[in-house]
GROMACS .gro file of C-alpha atoms in nm:
model
  239
    1MET     CA    1   1.191  -7.623   2.884
    2LYS     CA    2   1.515  -7.817   2.882
    3ILE     CA    3   1.513  -7.944   2.442
    4ALA     CA    4   1.784  -8.214   2.374
    5LEU     CA    5   1.850  -8.283   2.004
    6GLY     CA    6   1.921  -8.654   1.920
    7ILE     CA    7   2.066  -8.797   1.644
    8VAL     CA    8   2.053  -9.182   1.548
    9LEU     CA    9   2.447  -9.263   1.542
   10VAL     CA   10   2.743  -9.134   1.611
   11ALA     CA   11   2.942  -9.401   1.610
   12GLY     CA   12   3.140  -9.600   1.360
   13LEU     CA   13   3.129  -9.139   1.154
   14ALA     CA   14   3.474  -9.032   1.191
   15SER     CA   15   3.502  -9.374   0.926
   16VAL     CA   16   3.240  -9.229   0.655
   17ALA     CA   17   3.409  -9.097   0.373
   18SER     CA   18   3.375  -8.754   0.234
   19ALA     CA   19   3.116  -8.749  -0.030
   20GLN     CA   20   3.175  -8.549  -0.339
   21LEU     CA   21   3.023  -8.197  -0.418
   22SER     CA   22   2.805  -8.261  -0.739
   23SER     CA   23   2.786  -8.004  -0.987
   24VAL     CA   24   2.389  -8.113  -0.973
   25GLY     CA   25   2.181  -8.256  -0.725
   26PRO     CA   26   2.049  -8.512  -0.593
   27ALA     CA   27   1.814  -8.737  -0.757
   28ARG     CA   28   1.402  -8.606  -0.665
   29VAL     CA   29   1.128  -8.808  -0.713
   30SER     CA   30   0.912  -8.514  -0.874
   31GLU     CA   31   0.964  -8.107  -0.944
   32GLY     CA   32   0.605  -8.130  -0.716
   33GLY     CA   33   0.353  -7.843  -0.917
   34TYR     CA   34   0.595  -7.550  -0.935
   35GLY     CA   35   0.955  -7.716  -0.985
   36SER     CA   36   1.117  -7.404  -1.224
   37ARG     CA   37   1.510  -7.382  -1.106
   38ALA     CA   38   1.778  -7.151  -1.192
   39THR     CA   39   1.869  -7.236  -0.922
   40THR     CA   40   1.876  -7.447  -0.557
   41TYR     CA   41   1.917  -7.296  -0.284
   42SER     CA   42   2.173  -7.544  -0.098
   43TRP     CA   43   2.443  -7.556   0.193
   44ASP     CA   44   2.482  -8.046   0.163
   45ASP     CA   45   2.618  -8.256  -0.089
   46GLY     CA   46   2.340  -8.470  -0.151
   47THR     CA   47   2.489  -8.715   0.113
   48ALA     CA   48   2.353  -8.777   0.483
   49GLU     CA   49   2.524  -8.893   0.783
   50ASN     CA   50   2.322  -8.829   0.993
   51SER     CA   51   1.928  -8.749   1.055
   52VAL     CA   52   1.777  -8.517   1.398
   53GLY     CA   53   1.520  -8.566   1.590
   54LEU     CA   54   1.359  -8.451   1.895
   55THR     CA   55   1.541  -8.623   2.217
   56ASN     CA   56   1.214  -8.691   2.402
   57GLY     CA   57   1.055  -8.654   2.088
   58GLY     CA   58   0.787  -8.296   2.057
   59VAL     CA   59   0.749  -8.080   1.686
   60ILE     CA   60   1.167  -8.039   1.551
   61ALA     CA   61   1.169  -7.762   1.235
   62GLY     CA   62   1.469  -7.731   1.101
   63ILE     CA   63   1.517  -7.399   0.881
   64ASN     CA   64   1.797  -7.311   0.659
   65ALA     CA   65   1.869  -6.961   0.586
   66PHE     CA   66   2.009  -6.825   0.212
   67ALA     CA   67   2.168  -6.556   0.143
   68VAL     CA   68   1.929  -6.428  -0.212
   69THR     CA   69   2.161  -6.453  -0.542
   70GLY     CA   70   2.166  -6.363  -0.861
   71GLY     CA   71   1.942  -6.267  -0.880
   72ASP     CA   72   1.716  -6.491  -0.813
   73ASN     CA   73   1.430  -6.450  -0.599
   74VAL     CA   74   1.112  -6.648  -0.683
   75ILE     CA   75   1.098  -6.955  -0.504
   76THR     CA   76   0.956  -7.229  -0.688
   77SER     CA   77   0.964  -7.520  -0.452
   78VAL     CA   78   1.179  -7.645  -0.120
   79ASP     CA   79   1.354  -7.986  -0.118
   80VAL     CA   80   1.378  -8.168   0.205
   81ALA     CA   81   1.605  -8.511   0.267
   82TRP     CA   82   1.414  -8.719   0.483
   83GLY     CA   83   1.684  -8.998   0.731
   84THR     CA   84   2.041  -9.173   0.594
   85PRO     CA   85   2.119  -9.480   0.482
   86LEU     CA   86   2.363  -9.511   0.632
   87PHE     CA   87   2.082  -9.580   0.942
   88ALA     CA   88   1.800  -9.707   0.689
   89GLY     CA   89   1.524  -9.863   0.929
   90LEU     CA   90   1.728  -9.692   1.236
   91ASN     CA   91   1.562  -9.404   1.154
   92GLY     CA   92   1.194  -9.470   1.270
   93ILE     CA   93   1.032  -9.287   0.993
   94VAL     CA   94   0.692  -9.374   0.903
   95ALA     CA   95   0.554  -9.275   0.466
   96GLY     CA   96   0.247  -9.114   0.542
   97THR     CA   97   0.349  -8.874   0.847
   98PRO     CA   98   0.236  -8.501   0.765
   99PHE     CA   99   0.402  -8.212   0.796
  100ASN     CA  100   0.493  -7.815   0.737
  101TYR     CA  101   0.682  -7.638   0.521
  102TYR     CA  102   0.743  -7.300   0.490
  103VAL     CA  103   0.935  -7.028   0.312
  104TRP     CA  104   1.009  -6.709   0.526
  105SER     CA  105   1.148  -6.345   0.467
  106SER     CA  106   1.464  -6.117   0.694
  107THR     CA  107   1.378  -5.830   0.878
  108GLY     CA  108   1.797  -5.843   0.822
  109THR     CA  109   1.990  -6.112   1.035
  110ASN     CA  110   2.062  -6.438   0.953
  111ASN     CA  111   1.909  -6.602   1.234
  112PRO     CA  112   1.489  -6.674   1.207
  113THR     CA  113   1.453  -6.630   1.626
  114GLY     CA  114   1.089  -6.382   1.669
  115ALA     CA  115   1.158  -6.143   1.483
  116GLY     CA  116   1.425  -6.181   1.253
  117SER     CA  117   1.191  -6.350   0.981
  118THR     CA  118   0.842  -6.315   0.831
  119LEU     CA  119   0.637  -6.595   0.648
  120LEU     CA  120   0.564  -6.506   0.352
  121PHE     CA  121   0.391  -6.886   0.294
  122SER     CA  122   0.325  -7.210   0.466
  123GLY     CA  123   0.166  -7.538   0.306
  124THR     CA  124   0.125  -7.892   0.448
  125SER     CA  125   0.251  -8.267   0.283
  126THR     CA  126   0.331  -8.623   0.365
  127ILE     CA  127   0.623  -8.751   0.371
  128ASP     CA  128   0.625  -9.005   0.022
  129ALA     CA  129   0.792  -9.391   0.122
  130LEU     CA  130   0.967  -9.268  -0.158
  131ASN     CA  131   1.239  -9.028  -0.037
  132ILE     CA  132   1.337  -9.263   0.350
  133ASP     CA  133   1.660  -9.290   0.415
  134ASN     CA  134   1.825  -9.260   0.061
  135ASN     CA  135   1.942  -8.989   0.021
  136THR     CA  136   1.694  -8.829  -0.275
  137PHE     CA  137   1.501  -8.558  -0.132
  138GLN     CA  138   1.081  -8.482  -0.188
  139SER     CA  139   0.947  -8.187  -0.376
  140LEU     CA  140   0.699  -7.989  -0.295
  141ALA     CA  141   0.532  -7.671  -0.406
  142VAL     CA  142   0.546  -7.312  -0.355
  143PRO     CA  143   0.363  -7.077  -0.550
  144SER     CA  144   0.645  -6.888  -0.687
  145ILE     CA  145   0.702  -6.664  -0.411
  146ALA     CA  146   0.873  -6.318  -0.441
  147ILE     CA  147   1.195  -6.286  -0.217
  148SER     CA  148   1.224  -5.834  -0.084
  149SER     CA  149   1.518  -5.928   0.201
  150ALA     CA  150   1.843  -6.042   0.057
  151ILE     CA  151   1.842  -6.326   0.241
  152PHE     CA  152   1.527  -6.559   0.318
  153PHE     CA  153   1.427  -6.897   0.497
  154VAL     CA  154   1.278  -7.216   0.373
  155GLY     CA  155   1.219  -7.487   0.655
  156VAL     CA  156   0.980  -7.832   0.744
  157ASP     CA  157   0.821  -7.933   1.063
  158ILE     CA  158   0.717  -8.237   1.161
  159ALA     CA  159   0.568  -8.377   1.545
  160HIS     CA  160   0.735  -8.777   1.592
  161THR     CA  161   0.805  -8.971   1.904
  162ALA     CA  162   1.074  -8.998   2.111
  163GLY     CA  163   1.279  -9.282   1.912
  164GLN     CA  164   1.223  -9.149   1.573
  165PHE     CA  165   1.460  -8.868   1.421
  166PRO     CA  166   1.394  -8.750   1.054
  167ILE     CA  167   1.517  -8.455   0.924
  168ALA     CA  168   1.865  -8.541   0.721
  169VAL     CA  169   2.137  -8.391   0.833
  170ASP     CA  170   2.493  -8.330   0.618
  171GLN     CA  171   2.798  -8.386   0.857
  172THR     CA  172   3.109  -8.336   0.562
  173ALA     CA  173   3.324  -8.052   0.669
  174PRO     CA  174   3.286  -7.814   0.517
  175THR     CA  175   3.028  -7.759   0.776
  176PHE     CA  176   2.860  -7.401   0.747
  177GLY     CA  177   2.754  -7.164   1.034
  178GLY     CA  178   2.448  -6.948   1.103
  179ALA     CA  179   2.321  -7.130   0.842
  180SER     CA  180   2.084  -7.458   1.007
  181TRP     CA  181   1.867  -7.302   1.276
  182ALA     CA  182   1.663  -7.608   1.490
  183ALA     CA  183   1.342  -7.476   1.682
  184GLY     CA  184   1.035  -7.591   1.777
  185GLY     CA  185   0.906  -7.851   2.167
  186ALA     CA  186   0.614  -7.923   2.218
  187SER     CA  187   0.465  -7.675   1.934
  188PHE     CA  188   0.616  -7.398   1.701
  189ASN     CA  189   0.483  -7.144   1.576
  190PRO     CA  190   0.670  -7.056   1.213
  191ASN     CA  191   0.510  -6.652   1.323
  192ALA     CA  192   0.763  -6.670   1.565
  193VAL     CA  193   1.080  -6.893   1.585
  194GLY     CA  194   1.152  -7.020   1.821
  195PHE     CA  195   1.309  -7.317   2.080
  196GLY     CA  196   1.085  -7.395   2.435
  197THR     CA  197   1.102  -7.066   2.538
  198GLY     CA  198   1.414  -6.933   2.360
  199GLY     CA  199   1.538  -6.862   2.026
  200ALA     CA  200   1.604  -7.100   1.697
  201LEU     CA  201   1.944  -7.325   1.783
  202ASP     CA  202   2.240  -7.306   1.556
  203ILE     CA  203   2.263  -7.668   1.522
  204SER     CA  204   2.648  -7.613   1.341
  205THR     CA  205   2.729  -7.533   1.735
  206LEU     CA  206   2.578  -7.898   1.894
  207SER     CA  207   2.796  -8.061   1.568
  208LEU     CA  208   2.508  -8.164   1.379
  209GLY     CA  209   2.658  -8.067   1.048
  210ASN     CA  210   2.323  -7.892   0.814
  211TRP     CA  211   2.010  -7.971   0.751
  212MET     CA  212   1.915  -8.099   0.397
  213ILE     CA  213   1.692  -7.853   0.317
  214ARG     CA  214   1.683  -7.693  -0.029
  215ALA     CA  215   1.525  -7.391  -0.185
  216ASN     CA  216   1.486  -7.358  -0.560
  217ALA     CA  217   1.396  -7.025  -0.711
  218VAL     CA  218   1.416  -6.843  -1.095
  219PRO     CA  219   1.440  -6.429  -1.093
  220THR     CA  220   1.164  -6.232  -1.145
  221PRO     CA  221   1.024  -6.217  -1.491
  222GLY     CA  222   1.147  -5.868  -1.605
  223SER     CA  223   1.257  -5.726  -1.347
  224LEU     CA  224   1.641  -5.659  -1.193
  225ALA     CA  225   1.763  -5.891  -1.012
  226LEU     CA  226   1.834  -5.831  -0.626
  227LEU     CA  227   2.165  -5.829  -0.516
  228GLY     CA  228   2.247  -6.054  -0.220
  229LEU     CA  229   2.409  -5.910   0.070
  230GLY     CA  230   2.725  -6.027   0.027
  231GLY     CA  231   2.959  -6.086   0.314
  232LEU     CA  232   2.601  -6.207   0.612
  233ILE     CA  233   2.582  -6.531   0.398
  234VAL     CA  234   2.672  -6.696   0.143
  235GLY     CA  235   2.505  -7.015  -0.007
  236ARG     CA  236   2.586  -7.268  -0.249
  237ARG     CA  237   2.414  -7.321  -0.529
  238ARG     CA  238   2.381  -7.587  -0.817
  239ARG     CA  239   2.292  -7.498  -1.167
   0.00000   0.00000   0.00000
């Protein structure tokens, strides 16, 4: 089964100015029901240079891997950006479209394929009109899921048709390999992550950058902090 990832446009991207990293994340429409955040785990700089979907349509899942850092191992919410203002109105994103979002633990790898990840939480929501093509993040409540592994994954999946490119990506250097993964195809099974009949794809190898999908976390109250797995995968954090 051949799967093709598509982006909105690539022409002219070389002329886009590099965004400056900020000590605070971009605006969010709301904190969600579980908005506490000591740390925001992120691979992006807050500016989407493009957005990604399946060339022929289907279900695309965007998944980011992070190492638990500073003891902040209780996930309180997931944030996702839809589309990009650079091609506003060309991404085909429709407010009210349903999607799913997830939190997984890792079984010792930064690759979520198959037995590499264990599903801890799934939720459903719909795309908010306030978060389309404007570099803002839709915040999604997670009921304080504690991560017991050194690495964890968060992600979303959404069904779309050909010509739609829903999930925002940051393509400004530096981008990070082994961090952002694509899965899905005709369908997506969060209990057996993969792409078509194969494993998840590292989108950095396709020059697609990193997903604008974030995780917000706090420490476990009254417990010893978990240490991140040094050297395997390191995420940027914004406090």
